[in-house]
């Protein structure tokens, strides 16, 4: 099998890259180890930056966001028994964020790729990458126990945190930056009408909590928990008691309770792999970086990487110029370290770390008060939350 760009992984990064290349007349093949139904149904992130929504609209993928997406202008931080909202729409002169679940993004992309007759191989794990130092790399894969190979000009690892592509970069040329947080999030989906339309964060001494609207009748909720905690340790009563304690403030609507339909624990990590390219191999999305969910940057960073890479590959084929390709890793890492800074900084600010001294806890409170109570603090949060510019 032969194509111009071999893409490993049919998550948001792989599908978006394939779609963008197709619009420029550049061929690609996506090789995905899971079944198509599984890829389309995975529940993940749910907040899109302004730039991601603009990108999808400009690529003809904005229709369902217009129908189902919930535009957000403000986020409410609750601490000290009070509400401290930041109107990021106002602070940035009109930039928004949208609640639009990742599986809907994947569905939009999968529909577009299928309609265009894209070559997508599902249930086909990639087993090895060869020749990435030369001009004709080969992607080896297996389908029903039968080995196959894809010859291409470029290989893009969109295979997520547990993928194989970054391991094809020689260890002596790679550097891993990693931080594992001493807590996790218990994610909850409840059949309860969201009491508040804004994303609401509870920064409580007992631990962090979040409430966001998933649909007008479904609420997405999170509770800080132990990193190795189990959903079985959390009865419905314990969940609602903790959510009320960490999110409710006097004088404002309390969160609505309802039937809990989903519970799951997510570990928290900040991870960055450098460089994001080697020879004809490029990494995009979770294959190169992981952020804690505070700040909602995982999906949006994957889209930013792909926007830079698609432009660079198009420049290679259309003008025979490779300076954007040569600068891909540096361009993405410059932005990604700012995203890591924002996500890790928020994560540290809003969670309670066991054993922290009173000094550290008061510093956290001062950080929250500065971020929500000053123009500079609100502007800095708002510029980052609605999305930093993408140098594409
Ligand atoms: N061969 C083929 N496919 C693979 C392999 C492999 N060896 N290893 C992993 N994959 C596939 C996975 O099955 C998955 O479908 O790569 C895909 C990676 O998709 P994501 O993990 O969604 O990563 P990405 O596209 O970068 O999107 C990042 O997804 O995980 C969330 O929080 C994350 O919101 C962020 C977004």
mmCIF file of N, CA, C and O and ligand atoms in Angstrom, residues 8-14 31-34 39 42 44-45 102 124-126 158-164 284-287 298-299 302, ligand 1:
data_model
loop_
_atom_site.group_PDB
_atom_site.id
_atom_site.type_symbol
_atom_site.label_atom_id
_atom_site.label_comp_id
_atom_site.label_asym_id
_atom_site.label_seq_id
_atom_site.Cartn_x
_atom_site.Cartn_y
_atom_site.Cartn_z
ATOM 1 N N UNK A 8 -1.060 7.441 11.988
ATOM 2 C CA UNK A 8 -1.361 6.389 12.970
ATOM 3 C C UNK A 8 -2.336 6.972 13.989
ATOM 4 O O UNK A 8 -2.012 7.952 14.666
ATOM 5 N N UNK A 9 -3.539 6.383 14.053
ATOM 6 C CA UNK A 9 -4.527 6.830 15.034
ATOM 7 C C UNK A 9 -5.669 7.613 14.415
ATOM 8 O O UNK A 9 -5.447 8.554 13.652
ATOM 9 N N UNK A 10 -6.880 7.204 14.765
ATOM 10 C CA UNK A 10 -8.102 7.868 14.252
ATOM 11 C C UNK A 10 -8.789 8.625 15.379
ATOM 12 O O UNK A 10 -10.007 8.620 15.516
ATOM 13 N N UNK A 11 -7.990 9.252 16.248
ATOM 14 C CA UNK A 11 -8.581 10.170 17.231
ATOM 15 C C UNK A 11 -8.729 11.535 16.578
ATOM 16 O O UNK A 11 -8.561 11.673 15.354
ATOM 17 N N UNK A 12 -9.025 12.558 17.355
ATOM 18 C CA UNK A 12 -9.214 13.902 16.791
ATOM 19 C C UNK A 12 -8.020 14.373 15.958
ATOM 20 O O UNK A 12 -8.191 14.925 14.868
ATOM 21 N N UNK A 13 -6.797 14.112 16.441
ATOM 22 C CA UNK A 13 -5.604 14.598 15.707
ATOM 23 C C UNK A 13 -5.494 13.930 14.344
ATOM 24 O O UNK A 13 -5.341 14.604 13.319
ATOM 25 N N UNK A 14 -5.581 12.603 14.324
ATOM 26 C CA UNK A 14 -5.416 11.873 13.058
ATOM 27 C C UNK A 14 -6.503 12.193 12.056
ATOM 28 O O UNK A 14 -6.235 12.427 10.873
ATOM 29 N N UNK A 31 -4.421 4.550 10.006
ATOM 30 C CA UNK A 31 -4.387 3.169 10.508
ATOM 31 C C UNK A 31 -4.694 3.205 11.999
ATOM 32 O O UNK A 31 -3.965 3.831 12.776
ATOM 33 N N UNK A 32 -5.783 2.562 12.374
ATOM 34 C CA UNK A 32 -6.313 2.660 13.747
ATOM 35 C C UNK A 32 -6.461 1.255 14.337
ATOM 36 O O UNK A 32 -7.013 0.365 13.692
ATOM 37 N N UNK A 33 -5.978 1.109 15.591
ATOM 38 C CA UNK A 33 -6.013 -0.247 16.165
ATOM 39 C C UNK A 33 -7.398 -0.634 16.673
ATOM 40 O O UNK A 33 -7.723 -1.822 16.731
ATOM 41 N N UNK A 34 -8.229 0.348 17.059
ATOM 42 C CA UNK A 34 -9.545 0.018 17.629
ATOM 43 C C UNK A 34 -10.604 -0.041 16.544
ATOM 44 O O UNK A 34 -10.382 0.389 15.411
ATOM 45 N N UNK A 39 -13.967 3.993 18.651
ATOM 46 C CA UNK A 39 -13.340 5.326 18.523
ATOM 47 C C UNK A 39 -14.402 6.418 18.606
ATOM 48 O O UNK A 39 -14.222 7.437 19.264
ATOM 49 N N UNK A 42 -15.987 6.886 22.418
ATOM 50 C CA UNK A 42 -15.180 7.206 23.609
ATOM 51 C C UNK A 42 -15.550 8.587 24.144
ATOM 52 O O UNK A 42 -15.470 9.583 23.434
ATOM 53 N N UNK A 44 -14.663 11.749 26.158
ATOM 54 C CA UNK A 44 -13.447 12.420 26.625
ATOM 55 C C UNK A 44 -13.750 13.871 26.949
ATOM 56 O O UNK A 44 -14.795 14.160 27.530
ATOM 57 N N UNK A 45 -12.904 14.731 26.490
ATOM 58 C CA UNK A 45 -12.993 16.167 26.816
ATOM 59 C C UNK A 45 -14.280 16.770 26.262
ATOM 60 O O UNK A 45 -14.984 16.145 25.489
ATOM 61 N N UNK A 102 -16.050 15.726 22.878
ATOM 62 C CA UNK A 102 -15.051 15.255 21.910
ATOM 63 C C UNK A 102 -15.623 14.191 20.980
ATOM 64 O O UNK A 102 -15.299 14.140 19.789
ATOM 65 N N UNK A 124 -6.676 -2.373 13.228
ATOM 66 C CA UNK A 124 -5.402 -2.643 12.533
ATOM 67 C C UNK A 124 -4.250 -1.996 13.295
ATOM 68 O O UNK A 124 -3.858 -0.860 13.001
ATOM 69 N N UNK A 125 -3.747 -2.677 14.318
ATOM 70 C CA UNK A 125 -2.648 -2.071 15.097
ATOM 71 C C UNK A 125 -1.368 -1.906 14.277
ATOM 72 O O UNK A 125 -0.979 -2.819 13.561
ATOM 73 N N UNK A 126 -0.748 -0.735 14.394
ATOM 74 C CA UNK A 126 0.584 -0.519 13.805
ATOM 75 C C UNK A 126 1.601 -1.195 14.735
ATOM 76 O O UNK A 126 1.544 -1.029 15.950
ATOM 77 N N UNK A 158 -0.281 10.058 15.478
ATOM 78 C CA UNK A 158 -1.447 10.651 16.176
ATOM 79 C C UNK A 158 -2.024 9.566 17.083
ATOM 80 O O UNK A 158 -3.249 9.424 17.229
ATOM 81 N N UNK A 159 -1.122 8.741 17.634
ATOM 82 C CA UNK A 159 -1.553 7.515 18.309
ATOM 83 C C UNK A 159 -1.651 7.642 19.812
ATOM 84 O O UNK A 159 -1.599 6.656 20.546
ATOM 85 N N UNK A 160 -1.737 8.875 20.287
ATOM 86 C CA UNK A 160 -2.077 9.084 21.698
ATOM 87 C C UNK A 160 -0.975 8.707 22.664
ATOM 88 O O UNK A 160 0.121 8.288 22.273
ATOM 89 N N UNK A 161 -1.286 8.850 23.952
ATOM 90 C CA UNK A 161 -0.256 8.668 24.978
ATOM 91 C C UNK A 161 0.273 7.237 25.009
ATOM 92 O O UNK A 161 1.444 7.000 25.318
ATOM 93 N N UNK A 162 -0.573 6.286 24.671
ATOM 94 C CA UNK A 162 -0.148 4.871 24.740
ATOM 95 C C UNK A 162 0.243 4.328 23.361
ATOM 96 O O UNK A 162 0.318 3.115 23.162
ATOM 97 N N UNK A 163 0.502 5.237 22.444
ATOM 98 C CA UNK A 163 0.882 4.793 21.111
ATOM 99 C C UNK A 163 2.341 4.381 21.028
ATOM 100 O O UNK A 163 3.078 4.441 22.009
ATOM 101 N N UNK A 164 2.765 4.004 19.813
ATOM 102 C CA UNK A 164 4.148 3.510 19.664
ATOM 103 C C UNK A 164 5.050 4.523 18.967
ATOM 104 O O UNK A 164 6.267 4.404 18.988
ATOM 105 N N UNK A 284 1.830 14.345 16.850
ATOM 106 C CA UNK A 284 0.805 15.377 17.077
ATOM 107 C C UNK A 284 -0.164 14.894 18.157
ATOM 108 O O UNK A 284 -0.482 13.698 18.231
ATOM 109 N N UNK A 285 -0.605 15.814 19.012
ATOM 110 C CA UNK A 285 -1.609 15.495 20.020
ATOM 111 C C UNK A 285 -1.049 14.732 21.197
ATOM 112 O O UNK A 285 0.122 14.893 21.568
ATOM 113 N N UNK A 286 -1.888 13.839 21.757
ATOM 114 C CA UNK A 286 -1.499 13.124 22.978
ATOM 115 C C UNK A 286 -0.279 12.240 22.792
ATOM 116 O O UNK A 286 0.330 11.817 23.757
ATOM 117 N N UNK A 287 0.090 11.949 21.531
ATOM 118 C CA UNK A 287 1.314 11.157 21.283
ATOM 119 C C UNK A 287 2.534 11.900 21.814
ATOM 120 O O UNK A 287 3.538 11.283 22.170
ATOM 121 N N UNK A 298 -6.372 19.370 26.204
ATOM 122 C CA UNK A 298 -5.908 18.183 25.486
ATOM 123 C C UNK A 298 -6.322 18.184 24.024
ATOM 124 O O UNK A 298 -5.493 18.217 23.109
ATOM 125 N N UNK A 299 -7.613 18.233 23.790
ATOM 126 C CA UNK A 299 -8.132 18.191 22.411
ATOM 127 C C UNK A 299 -7.683 19.430 21.638
ATOM 128 O O UNK A 299 -7.234 19.338 20.491
ATOM 129 N N UNK A 302 -4.144 19.237 20.458
ATOM 130 C CA UNK A 302 -4.016 18.311 19.330
ATOM 131 C C UNK A 302 -4.390 19.016 18.032
ATOM 132 O O UNK A 302 -3.702 18.908 17.011
HETATM 133 N N1 LIG B 1 -1.769 1.477 16.006
HETATM 134 C C1 LIG B 1 -2.900 2.108 15.563
HETATM 135 N N2 LIG B 1 -3.621 2.986 16.304
HETATM 136 C C2 LIG B 1 -3.167 3.247 17.555
HETATM 137 C C3 LIG B 1 -1.983 2.647 18.085
HETATM 138 C C4 LIG B 1 -1.289 1.729 17.248
HETATM 139 N N3 LIG B 1 -0.176 1.107 17.657
HETATM 140 N N4 LIG B 1 -1.812 3.122 19.350
HETATM 141 C C5 LIG B 1 -2.826 3.973 19.602
HETATM 142 N N5 LIG B 1 -3.648 4.053 18.536
HETATM 143 C C6 LIG B 1 -4.871 4.864 18.395
HETATM 144 C C7 LIG B 1 -5.804 4.792 19.600
HETATM 145 O O1 LIG B 1 -6.623 3.637 19.521
HETATM 146 C C8 LIG B 1 -6.588 6.082 19.463
HETATM 147 O O2 LIG B 1 -7.775 5.893 18.720
HETATM 148 O O3 LIG B 1 -4.520 6.223 18.319
HETATM 149 C C9 LIG B 1 -5.648 7.012 18.697
HETATM 150 C C10 LIG B 1 -5.171 8.168 19.577
HETATM 151 O O4 LIG B 1 -6.294 9.034 19.796
HETATM 152 P P1 LIG B 1 -6.359 9.967 21.124
HETATM 153 O O5 LIG B 1 -5.838 9.199 22.289
HETATM 154 O O6 LIG B 1 -7.751 10.512 21.185
HETATM 155 O O7 LIG B 1 -5.311 11.128 20.856
HETATM 156 P P2 LIG B 1 -5.429 12.474 19.988
HETATM 157 O O8 LIG B 1 -6.015 12.212 18.649
HETATM 158 O O9 LIG B 1 -4.109 13.098 20.114
HETATM 159 O O10 LIG B 1 -6.514 13.375 20.757
HETATM 160 C C11 LIG B 1 -6.223 13.950 21.993
HETATM 161 O O11 LIG B 1 -7.991 12.754 23.016
HETATM 162 O O12 LIG B 1 -7.412 11.361 24.721
HETATM 163 C C12 LIG B 1 -7.993 12.543 24.431
HETATM 164 O O13 LIG B 1 -7.692 13.942 26.321
HETATM 165 C C13 LIG B 1 -7.213 13.650 25.036
HETATM 166 O O14 LIG B 1 -8.705 15.310 24.394
HETATM 167 C C14 LIG B 1 -7.443 14.740 24.079
HETATM 168 C C15 LIG B 1 -7.526 14.063 22.744
#
